[in-house]
Amino acid sequence: MTGETEPTRNINHVAVIMDGNGRWATRRGLPRLVGHRKGASRVREIVDLCPDIGVKYLTLYAFSTENWKRAEGEVAGLMSLFRRYILKEAKKLHENRVRVRFIGDRTRLDRKLIDLMASLEEKTAGNDHLNLTIALNYGGRDELTRAIRSLTEDAAEGRVAPEDVTEESIGFYLDTRYLPDPDLVIRTSGEQRISNFLLWQSAYAEYAFVETLWPDFSAAEFEDIVKGYSGRDRRFGAASA
Ligand code: FPP
């Protein structure tokens, strides 16, 4: 951390694709799960920093709908890491007035994890220092598919007419209905892809692709990127002044 606590302009919501845990571990001859564990400690540092630099919403891509294709042991290890993160961090997150919510399809997750997620959401529901959203079994296309399914069910039952379908009303069917759109999406590890993350919501987001692998991504680097971005002129399609 740089130690500066001056709030940044414009930055309300930062979303992060935390990539590179596997490579970080493999390069050191360690099992991939060690990289994920180190990655979890970076989550803690960045969560602590966000309120100090004026970031009110932080959304983290922890497990995608495609990540089930990984080796069984890695998937099981990640699920166990998520359970342990919740058990270990719940008290501190609540004391720091962090509101935690999850996006993604929970139906494929195990019962214990689903219950832990629900209890953390409930426990922290009244907090407003930082809104932390964790994307778990999340995919942008899956989210849109589930949203369209709900919308068409409502239409079939006469609750929605074609003229009611607007960009705003579609937003209410998404997992992110309570979130503003991200202002900035950061992806670590040098890959320049969005990998099915917040497809609808990132229409006007800025993107920062950085070479650093997630386990090496410090709070100071996060702060530098956010501050660098805060000076940019975002026009949302309009001409500059
Ligand atoms: C991508 O790196 C990372 C993941 C699939 C897992 C992200 C999870 C964490 C950072 C752990 C903790 C998270 C929370 C919210 C407690 P990769 O494995 O694809 O890396 P690679 O591209 O180098 O193989």
PDB file of C-alpha atoms and ligand atoms in Angstrom, residues 18-23 32 36 39-40 43 62 67 70 74 78 81-82 85 134 214, ligand 1:
ATOM      1  CA  MET A  18      -8.312 -12.746 -10.726  1.00  0.00           C
ATOM      2  CA  ASP A  19      -6.188 -14.779 -13.126  1.00  0.00           C
ATOM      3  CA  GLY A  20      -2.793 -16.482 -12.871  1.00  0.00           C
ATOM      4  CA  ASN A  21      -2.965 -18.494  -9.631  1.00  0.00           C
ATOM      5  CA  GLY A  22      -2.160 -21.753 -11.414  1.00  0.00           C
ATOM      6  CA  ARG A  23       0.869 -20.343 -13.283  1.00  0.00           C
ATOM      7  CA  ARG A  32      -2.066 -25.148  -8.215  1.00  0.00           C
ATOM      8  CA  HIS A  36      -5.332 -20.205  -5.110  1.00  0.00           C
ATOM      9  CA  GLY A  39      -4.706 -15.554  -4.213  1.00  0.00           C
ATOM     10  CA  ALA A  40      -7.189 -15.554  -1.348  1.00  0.00           C
ATOM     11  CA  VAL A  43      -8.444 -10.688  -1.802  1.00  0.00           C
ATOM     12  CA  ALA A  62     -13.890 -16.378  -8.142  1.00  0.00           C
ATOM     13  CA  ASN A  67     -14.244 -23.749 -14.270  1.00  0.00           C
ATOM     14  CA  ARG A  70     -10.851 -28.368 -14.317  1.00  0.00           C
ATOM     15  CA  GLU A  74      -8.725 -28.562  -8.109  1.00  0.00           C
ATOM     16  CA  LEU A  78     -11.435 -24.337  -4.648  1.00  0.00           C
ATOM     17  CA  LEU A  81     -11.207 -22.641  -0.070  1.00  0.00           C
ATOM     18  CA  PHE A  82     -14.440 -20.683  -0.576  1.00  0.00           C
ATOM     19  CA  TYR A  85     -12.776 -18.060   3.369  1.00  0.00           C
ATOM     20  CA  ILE A 134     -18.239 -12.589  -5.240  1.00  0.00           C
ATOM     21  CA  TRP A 214      -3.019 -12.577  -9.217  1.00  0.00           C
TER      22      TRP A 214
HETATM   23  C1  FPP B   1      -7.803 -18.099 -11.990  1.00  0.00           C
HETATM   24  O1  FPP B   1      -6.436 -18.493 -11.991  1.00  0.00           O
HETATM   25  C2  FPP B   1      -8.328 -18.132 -10.651  1.00  0.00           C
HETATM   26  C3  FPP B   1      -9.370 -18.901 -10.216  1.00  0.00           C
HETATM   27  C4  FPP B   1     -10.126 -19.818 -11.079  1.00  0.00           C
HETATM   28  C5  FPP B   1      -9.780 -18.887  -8.805  1.00  0.00           C
HETATM   29  C6  FPP B   1      -9.890 -17.539  -8.166  1.00  0.00           C
HETATM   30  C7  FPP B   1      -9.897 -17.773  -6.721  1.00  0.00           C
HETATM   31  C8  FPP B   1      -9.184 -17.126  -5.802  1.00  0.00           C
HETATM   32  C9  FPP B   1      -8.340 -15.950  -6.046  1.00  0.00           C
HETATM   33  C10 FPP B   1      -9.223 -17.660  -4.430  1.00  0.00           C
HETATM   34  C11 FPP B   1      -9.998 -16.982  -3.423  1.00  0.00           C
HETATM   35  C12 FPP B   1     -11.163 -16.180  -3.808  1.00  0.00           C
HETATM   36  C13 FPP B   1     -12.044 -15.746  -2.901  1.00  0.00           C
HETATM   37  C14 FPP B   1     -13.107 -14.818  -3.298  1.00  0.00           C
HETATM   38  C15 FPP B   1     -11.949 -16.167  -1.500  1.00  0.00           C
HETATM   39  P1  FPP B   1      -6.020 -19.767 -12.826  1.00  0.00           P
HETATM   40  O2  FPP B   1      -6.071 -20.942 -11.933  1.00  0.00           O
HETATM   41  O3  FPP B   1      -6.878 -19.873 -14.051  1.00  0.00           O
HETATM   42  O4  FPP B   1      -4.554 -19.441 -13.227  1.00  0.00           O
HETATM   43  P2  FPP B   1      -3.801 -19.913 -14.540  1.00  0.00           P
HETATM   44  O5  FPP B   1      -4.454 -19.205 -15.693  1.00  0.00           O
HETATM   45  O6  FPP B   1      -2.411 -19.451 -14.290  1.00  0.00           O
HETATM   46  O7  FPP B   1      -3.924 -21.410 -14.611  1.00  0.00           O
END
